[in-house]
Amino acid sequence: MVSLATVRAHNASLKSLGSGLVAVFVGGTSGIGLYTVREFARYTVSPTVYLVGRNEAQAKQVIQDLSLINPHGKFQFIKTDASLLRGVDSACEVIQRREGRINLLFLSCGIFTMKGRDETCEGLDKKFSLHYYARMRFINNLIPQLTQAASKKKSENALSRVITVLGAGHETKIDLNNLDLKTNYNLNSCDVHVTTMSSLMVEELASRYPSTTFIHTYPGIVKSGISREAGPIVGRLVRAVMFLGRPWMVAEQECGERHLYVATSGTFPSGSLARGQSRIDVPENRRGAYLLSWDGAEVGNRKLLDEYHASGVGRKVWEHTEDMFQMALKRR
């Protein structure tokens, strides 16, 4: 566990990274993304921040708040429906026209729903897409800018990091013959697939792009607003569970502080840096990849994940993901 005092001491030192960090927060107008972007604005010097989401009115208020926290920052909203890969692509095109490098890609978009499989016009389940495919599409599209950020001299800020917030440490066996859950879909199987596939992918991507750090986190129990589309009955149920779970919940500001620490701390070097640092004892395919709990402790069902990597499942999941990208593109 990383103490909160350590987290806060590190965050207070972030001005040493210099000015002009560029960050993209997908899902940054509410919940964990919002809590983190607030702390990012508070502790960095003249950052450029892109908030990607659907709620323009909410984004406007968030940008006003961020501008008060950091008057020298540039905060911009890109409106898009991230459950559609074409929405992801359009948002990325805007960012790529404006930025040659990106230091941080923070992915926390998602929904809580009691529906069964709910296909978008691209043939992907909406929940599955938001929690996995859309996030992988953002990474795939923006990896050139992330790689460019890593090429900067250390004195000029070479931070290059991707964080996906979901369920690290809760990996379970997945149906390798039905990865997109086109059949036998239920909410539990969807959660299992997106969690395990995300952990496999941060490790697969870290081996493919060693200059960037890839992190999958489990945020703990946090008030996130994820149930806002679940309907009034389910929404009330979720709020009741949150109320009863208050003694075990991570406070909003602490959640943001801890994710900012994970997003910027040298404790989590990229694969290329790790070759000369403390993770030299970690297998090559896991350097630069981290599965972290809410308190910064490393987690992960290592027995299962190592078995999957040894048998090529990580590569198979990435190939499947690329196939789903192509399927969605054809359906446009």
Tab-separated table of C-alpha atoms in Angstrom:
chain	number	residue	atom	x	y	z
A	1	MET	CA	0.000	0.000	0.000
A	2	VAL	CA	1.180	3.501	-0.822
A	3	SER	CA	0.385	5.866	2.061
A	4	LEU	CA	-1.729	8.932	1.365
A	5	ALA	CA	1.093	11.075	2.769
A	6	THR	CA	3.452	9.653	0.121
A	7	VAL	CA	0.858	10.278	-2.584
A	8	ARG	CA	0.371	13.896	-1.542
A	9	ALA	CA	4.089	14.576	-1.222
A	10	HIS	CA	4.651	13.272	-4.742
A	11	ASN	CA	1.750	15.226	-6.211
A	12	ALA	CA	3.007	18.425	-4.614
A	13	SER	CA	6.307	17.932	-6.477
A	14	LEU	CA	4.781	17.689	-9.959
A	15	LYS	CA	5.798	21.213	-10.914
A	16	SER	CA	9.271	19.727	-11.365
A	17	LEU	CA	7.963	18.033	-14.519
A	18	GLY	CA	7.801	21.438	-16.159
A	19	SER	CA	4.938	23.112	-17.989
A	20	GLY	CA	2.758	22.043	-20.864
A	21	LEU	CA	1.741	18.474	-20.026
A	22	VAL	CA	-0.963	17.232	-22.397
A	23	ALA	CA	-3.651	14.907	-21.056
A	24	VAL	CA	-6.776	13.286	-22.491
A	25	PHE	CA	-9.519	12.227	-20.072
A	26	VAL	CA	-12.191	10.014	-21.593
A	27	GLY	CA	-15.027	10.122	-19.068
A	28	GLY	CA	-13.529	13.144	-17.340
A	29	THR	CA	-16.765	15.067	-16.723
A	30	SER	CA	-17.913	12.816	-13.869
A	31	GLY	CA	-16.762	10.190	-11.414
A	32	ILE	CA	-13.178	9.001	-11.177
A	33	GLY	CA	-12.094	10.831	-14.311
A	34	LEU	CA	-13.413	14.099	-12.872
A	35	TYR	CA	-11.777	13.540	-9.478
A	36	THR	CA	-8.459	12.853	-11.189
A	37	VAL	CA	-8.543	15.725	-13.660
A	38	ARG	CA	-9.191	18.125	-10.775
A	39	GLU	CA	-5.984	16.994	-9.063
A	40	PHE	CA	-4.117	17.037	-12.380
A	41	ALA	CA	-5.141	20.670	-12.861
A	42	ARG	CA	-4.263	21.532	-9.266
A	43	TYR	CA	-0.689	20.229	-9.327
A	44	THR	CA	0.597	20.682	-12.893
A	45	VAL	CA	1.940	23.796	-14.606
A	46	SER	CA	0.011	25.216	-17.573
A	47	PRO	CA	-1.428	21.853	-18.687
A	48	THR	CA	-3.507	21.211	-21.788
A	49	VAL	CA	-6.449	18.950	-20.989
A	50	TYR	CA	-9.023	17.387	-23.314
A	51	LEU	CA	-12.255	16.138	-21.779
A	52	VAL	CA	-14.042	13.629	-24.014
A	53	GLY	CA	-17.697	12.830	-23.409
A	54	ARG	CA	-21.330	13.488	-24.306
A	55	ASN	CA	-22.637	15.945	-21.735
A	56	GLU	CA	-21.742	19.405	-23.005
A	57	ALA	CA	-23.524	21.294	-20.220
A	58	GLN	CA	-21.756	19.291	-17.541
A	59	ALA	CA	-18.423	19.703	-19.337
A	60	LYS	CA	-18.880	23.469	-19.423
A	61	GLN	CA	-19.262	23.545	-15.636
A	62	VAL	CA	-16.267	21.265	-15.147
A	63	ILE	CA	-14.104	23.484	-17.362
A	64	GLN	CA	-15.138	26.543	-15.366
A	65	ASP	CA	-14.117	24.785	-12.149
A	66	LEU	CA	-10.800	23.632	-13.614
A	67	SER	CA	-10.027	27.132	-14.855
A	68	LEU	CA	-10.462	28.431	-11.310
A	69	ILE	CA	-8.143	25.717	-9.973
A	70	ASN	CA	-5.509	26.461	-12.621
A	71	PRO	CA	-6.011	29.752	-14.486
A	72	HIS	CA	-3.003	29.016	-16.715
A	73	GLY	CA	-4.318	25.682	-17.959
A	74	LYS	CA	-6.070	25.056	-21.273
A	75	PHE	CA	-9.204	22.958	-20.865
A	76	GLN	CA	-11.207	21.824	-23.876
A	77	PHE	CA	-14.231	19.604	-24.375
A	78	ILE	CA	-14.714	17.215	-27.282
A	79	LYS	CA	-18.282	16.005	-27.611
A	80	THR	CA	-18.666	12.450	-28.861
A	81	ASP	CA	-20.399	9.155	-28.130
A	82	ALA	CA	-17.521	6.918	-27.056
A	83	SER	CA	-19.683	3.783	-27.173
A	84	LEU	CA	-19.284	4.014	-30.960
A	85	LEU	CA	-15.835	3.476	-32.442
A	86	ARG	CA	-16.625	6.107	-35.059
A	87	GLY	CA	-17.170	8.491	-32.140
A	88	VAL	CA	-13.770	7.507	-30.768
A	89	ASP	CA	-12.164	8.085	-34.157
A	90	SER	CA	-13.724	11.524	-34.590
A	91	ALA	CA	-12.528	12.631	-31.133
A	92	CYS	CA	-9.022	11.323	-31.814
A	93	GLU	CA	-8.892	13.156	-35.146
A	94	VAL	CA	-9.584	16.451	-33.369
A	95	ILE	CA	-6.862	15.781	-30.799
A	96	GLN	CA	-4.340	14.643	-33.402
A	97	ARG	CA	-4.848	17.810	-35.443
A	98	ARG	CA	-3.988	19.895	-32.406
A	99	GLU	CA	-1.340	17.870	-30.566
A	100	GLY	CA	1.869	16.174	-31.608
A	101	ARG	CA	2.337	14.512	-28.241
A	102	ILE	CA	0.184	13.252	-25.370
A	103	ASN	CA	1.596	12.598	-21.915
A	104	LEU	CA	-1.431	10.958	-20.318
A	105	LEU	CA	-4.417	9.056	-21.679
A	106	PHE	CA	-6.895	8.408	-18.854
A	107	LEU	CA	-9.782	6.058	-19.637
A	108	SER	CA	-12.701	5.773	-17.216
A	109	CYS	CA	-15.779	5.839	-19.469
A	110	GLY	CA	-18.454	3.309	-18.608
A	111	ILE	CA	-22.071	2.584	-17.708
A	112	PHE	CA	-23.980	0.581	-15.136
A	113	THR	CA	-26.891	-1.227	-16.722
A	114	MET	CA	-29.229	-4.130	-15.981
A	115	LYS	CA	-29.967	-4.747	-19.665
A	116	GLY	CA	-28.869	-7.808	-21.524
A	117	ARG	CA	-26.771	-7.487	-24.662
A	118	ASP	CA	-27.489	-4.023	-26.088
A	119	GLU	CA	-25.889	-3.772	-29.524
A	120	THR	CA	-24.869	-0.475	-31.039
A	121	CYS	CA	-25.220	0.148	-34.775
A	122	GLU	CA	-21.621	-1.110	-35.069
A	123	GLY	CA	-22.544	-4.566	-33.774
A	124	LEU	CA	-20.849	-4.237	-30.374
A	125	ASP	CA	-22.538	-4.445	-26.991
A	126	LYS	CA	-22.690	-0.913	-25.546
A	127	LYS	CA	-21.325	-1.818	-22.102
A	128	PHE	CA	-18.595	-4.020	-23.595
A	129	SER	CA	-17.659	-1.269	-26.022
A	130	LEU	CA	-17.389	1.492	-23.405
A	131	HIS	CA	-15.451	-0.644	-20.946
A	132	TYR	CA	-13.113	-2.285	-23.433
A	133	TYR	CA	-13.273	-1.802	-27.227
A	134	ALA	CA	-13.576	2.005	-27.169
A	135	ARG	CA	-10.714	2.269	-24.686
A	136	MET	CA	-8.498	0.063	-26.818
A	137	ARG	CA	-9.434	2.159	-29.857
A	138	PHE	CA	-8.350	5.349	-28.093
A	139	ILE	CA	-5.012	3.716	-27.262
A	140	ASN	CA	-4.563	2.369	-30.779
A	141	ASN	CA	-5.323	5.754	-32.345
A	142	LEU	CA	-3.261	7.899	-29.991
A	143	ILE	CA	-0.195	5.680	-29.529
A	144	PRO	CA	1.843	7.795	-32.010
A	145	GLN	CA	1.306	10.874	-29.823
A	146	LEU	CA	2.068	8.904	-26.651
A	147	THR	CA	5.247	7.542	-28.225
A	148	GLN	CA	6.259	11.037	-29.278
A	149	ALA	CA	5.878	12.279	-25.693
A	150	ALA	CA	8.205	9.515	-24.511
A	151	SER	CA	10.885	10.615	-26.975
A	152	LYS	CA	11.358	13.943	-25.208
A	153	LYS	CA	14.507	14.415	-23.169
A	154	LYS	CA	13.996	13.628	-19.505
A	155	SER	CA	14.618	17.269	-18.613
A	156	GLU	CA	11.816	18.256	-21.001
A	157	ASN	CA	9.277	15.809	-19.543
A	158	ALA	CA	9.123	12.368	-21.128
A	159	LEU	CA	5.975	11.221	-19.329
A	160	SER	CA	3.974	8.784	-21.474
A	161	ARG	CA	1.256	6.850	-19.695
A	162	VAL	CA	-2.076	5.102	-20.289
A	163	ILE	CA	-4.460	4.307	-17.442
A	164	THR	CA	-7.653	2.292	-17.785
A	165	VAL	CA	-9.838	2.243	-14.663
A	166	LEU	CA	-11.862	-0.929	-14.257
A	167	GLY	CA	-11.277	-4.095	-12.216
A	168	ALA	CA	-7.586	-5.011	-11.962
A	169	GLY	CA	-7.054	-7.992	-9.688
A	170	HIS	CA	-10.423	-9.563	-10.505
A	171	GLU	CA	-9.312	-11.538	-13.570
A	172	THR	CA	-11.193	-14.786	-14.243
A	173	LYS	CA	-11.213	-17.326	-17.054
A	174	ILE	CA	-12.845	-16.069	-20.233
A	175	ASP	CA	-14.497	-17.862	-23.153
A	176	LEU	CA	-11.727	-17.833	-25.756
A	177	ASN	CA	-14.128	-19.032	-28.458
A	178	ASN	CA	-16.640	-16.277	-27.760
A	179	LEU	CA	-14.520	-13.255	-26.854
A	180	ASP	CA	-17.094	-10.645	-27.915
A	181	LEU	CA	-19.911	-12.534	-26.129
A	182	LYS	CA	-22.067	-12.558	-29.227
A	183	THR	CA	-23.785	-15.527	-27.592
A	184	ASN	CA	-24.312	-16.467	-23.930
A	185	TYR	CA	-24.098	-12.811	-22.894
A	186	ASN	CA	-24.915	-11.736	-19.358
A	187	LEU	CA	-23.704	-8.865	-17.178
A	188	ASN	CA	-21.375	-11.054	-15.133
A	189	SER	CA	-19.725	-12.578	-18.197
A	190	CYS	CA	-19.312	-9.084	-19.660
A	191	ASP	CA	-17.600	-7.861	-16.476
A	192	VAL	CA	-15.321	-10.913	-16.461
A	193	HIS	CA	-14.353	-10.470	-20.107
A	194	VAL	CA	-13.660	-6.725	-20.014
A	195	THR	CA	-11.619	-7.053	-16.804
A	196	THR	CA	-9.480	-9.999	-17.870
A	197	MET	CA	-9.031	-8.735	-21.427
A	198	SER	CA	-7.985	-5.307	-20.103
A	199	SER	CA	-5.309	-6.846	-17.875
A	200	LEU	CA	-4.042	-8.962	-20.744
A	201	MET	CA	-3.954	-5.932	-23.012
A	202	VAL	CA	-1.986	-3.593	-20.746
A	203	GLU	CA	0.695	-6.279	-20.640
A	204	GLU	CA	0.476	-7.035	-24.355
A	205	LEU	CA	0.619	-3.346	-25.273
A	206	ALA	CA	3.508	-2.662	-22.897
A	207	SER	CA	5.547	-5.262	-24.738
A	208	ARG	CA	4.630	-3.726	-28.113
A	209	TYR	CA	5.213	-0.104	-27.076
A	210	PRO	CA	7.954	-0.183	-24.429
A	211	SER	CA	8.369	3.588	-24.178
A	212	THR	CA	4.860	4.003	-22.700
A	213	THR	CA	3.614	2.796	-19.316
A	214	PHE	CA	0.277	0.933	-19.348
A	215	ILE	CA	-1.745	0.618	-16.132
A	216	HIS	CA	-5.023	-1.104	-15.249
A	217	THR	CA	-6.466	-0.022	-11.886
A	218	TYR	CA	-9.205	-1.130	-9.552
A	219	PRO	CA	-10.434	2.080	-7.866
A	220	GLY	CA	-12.243	0.484	-4.938
A	221	ILE	CA	-15.737	1.604	-3.978
A	222	VAL	CA	-16.077	5.175	-5.203
A	223	LYS	CA	-19.060	7.405	-5.832
A	224	SER	CA	-18.863	7.677	-9.589
A	225	GLY	CA	-22.290	8.458	-11.046
A	226	ILE	CA	-21.969	5.409	-13.300
A	227	SER	CA	-25.581	4.384	-12.567
A	228	ARG	CA	-27.076	7.595	-14.000
A	229	GLU	CA	-28.373	5.737	-17.092
A	230	ALA	CA	-29.598	2.654	-15.240
A	231	GLY	CA	-33.093	3.990	-14.569
A	232	PRO	CA	-34.669	5.359	-11.375
A	233	ILE	CA	-35.214	2.035	-9.572
A	234	VAL	CA	-31.717	0.678	-10.148
A	235	GLY	CA	-30.272	4.144	-9.479
A	236	ARG	CA	-31.941	4.242	-6.057
A	237	LEU	CA	-30.676	0.749	-5.313
A	238	VAL	CA	-27.104	1.709	-6.214
A	239	ARG	CA	-27.295	4.845	-4.080
A	240	ALA	CA	-28.569	2.774	-1.148
A	241	VAL	CA	-25.662	0.342	-1.509
A	242	MET	CA	-23.250	3.288	-1.664
A	243	PHE	CA	-24.768	4.739	1.503
A	244	LEU	CA	-24.400	1.468	3.383
A	245	GLY	CA	-20.875	1.023	2.047
A	246	ARG	CA	-19.610	4.447	3.150
A	247	PRO	CA	-17.199	3.038	5.783
A	248	TRP	CA	-15.365	1.170	3.009
A	249	MET	CA	-15.532	3.823	0.310
A	250	VAL	CA	-12.592	5.755	-1.069
A	251	ALA	CA	-13.236	9.498	-0.756
A	252	GLU	CA	-13.590	11.417	-4.011
A	253	GLN	CA	-10.526	13.625	-3.534
A	254	GLU	CA	-8.380	10.737	-2.308
A	255	CYS	CA	-9.397	8.702	-5.368
A	256	GLY	CA	-8.268	11.561	-7.596
A	257	GLU	CA	-5.043	12.064	-5.662
A	258	ARG	CA	-4.163	8.381	-5.839
A	259	HIS	CA	-4.861	8.148	-9.551
A	260	LEU	CA	-2.759	11.260	-10.178
A	261	TYR	CA	0.078	9.579	-8.288
A	262	VAL	CA	-0.280	6.451	-10.425
A	263	ALA	CA	-0.430	8.614	-13.555
A	264	THR	CA	2.841	10.439	-12.842
A	265	SER	CA	5.013	8.577	-10.322
A	266	GLY	CA	8.395	7.208	-11.347
A	267	THR	CA	7.503	4.111	-9.328
A	268	PHE	CA	5.835	2.861	-12.513
A	269	PRO	CA	8.448	3.173	-15.274
A	270	SER	CA	7.845	2.187	-18.881
A	271	GLY	CA	9.317	-1.028	-20.225
A	272	SER	CA	12.294	0.740	-21.781
A	273	LEU	CA	13.132	2.477	-18.500
A	274	ALA	CA	12.479	-0.625	-16.426
A	275	ARG	CA	15.310	-2.481	-18.159
A	276	GLY	CA	17.722	-0.453	-16.084
A	277	GLN	CA	15.601	-0.136	-12.950
A	278	SER	CA	14.009	-2.190	-10.220
A	279	ARG	CA	11.713	-4.278	-12.443
A	280	ILE	CA	14.600	-6.081	-14.097
A	281	ASP	CA	13.420	-9.186	-12.217
A	282	VAL	CA	10.015	-8.977	-13.931
A	283	PRO	CA	9.507	-10.984	-17.154
A	284	GLU	CA	10.101	-8.987	-20.330
A	285	ASN	CA	6.454	-9.103	-21.389
A	286	ARG	CA	5.332	-7.473	-18.112
A	287	ARG	CA	7.786	-4.594	-17.899
A	288	GLY	CA	6.012	-1.290	-18.214
A	289	ALA	CA	2.633	-2.892	-17.352
A	290	TYR	CA	0.982	-2.589	-13.940
A	291	LEU	CA	-2.181	-3.964	-12.366
A	292	LEU	CA	-2.932	-1.841	-9.315
A	293	SER	CA	-5.500	-1.754	-6.530
A	294	TRP	CA	-7.048	1.447	-5.182
A	295	ASP	CA	-4.134	1.944	-2.762
A	296	GLY	CA	-1.344	1.508	-5.320
A	297	ALA	CA	-0.545	-2.086	-4.381
A	298	GLU	CA	0.138	-4.465	-7.264
A	299	VAL	CA	-2.607	-7.035	-7.806
A	300	GLY	CA	-3.605	-9.511	-10.502
A	301	ASN	CA	-4.484	-13.174	-10.913
A	302	ARG	CA	-0.915	-13.957	-11.920
A	303	LYS	CA	-1.403	-17.701	-12.278
A	304	LEU	CA	-4.179	-17.233	-14.822
A	305	LEU	CA	-2.579	-14.301	-16.655
A	306	ASP	CA	0.811	-15.997	-16.924
A	307	GLU	CA	-0.842	-19.141	-18.276
A	308	TYR	CA	-2.719	-17.072	-20.818
A	309	HIS	CA	0.384	-15.214	-21.942
A	310	ALA	CA	2.385	-18.430	-22.194
A	311	SER	CA	-0.252	-19.943	-24.482
A	312	GLY	CA	-0.536	-16.824	-26.673
A	313	VAL	CA	-3.913	-15.628	-25.393
A	314	GLY	CA	-2.710	-12.030	-25.047
A	315	ARG	CA	-1.822	-11.949	-28.734
A	316	LYS	CA	-5.109	-13.666	-29.603
A	317	VAL	CA	-7.124	-11.077	-27.659
A	318	TRP	CA	-5.331	-8.225	-29.431
A	319	GLU	CA	-5.930	-9.806	-32.840
A	320	HIS	CA	-9.596	-10.265	-31.910
A	321	THR	CA	-9.760	-6.601	-30.859
A	322	GLU	CA	-8.348	-5.495	-34.203
A	323	ASP	CA	-10.888	-7.722	-35.973
A	324	MET	CA	-13.702	-6.024	-34.046
A	325	PHE	CA	-12.324	-2.637	-35.092
A	326	GLN	CA	-12.505	-3.705	-38.729
A	327	MET	CA	-16.006	-5.138	-38.328
A	328	ALA	CA	-17.262	-1.884	-36.826
A	329	LEU	CA	-15.606	0.152	-39.570
A	330	LYS	CA	-17.281	-1.947	-42.268
A	331	ARG	CA	-20.698	-1.479	-40.647
A	332	ARG	CA	-20.455	2.272	-40.967
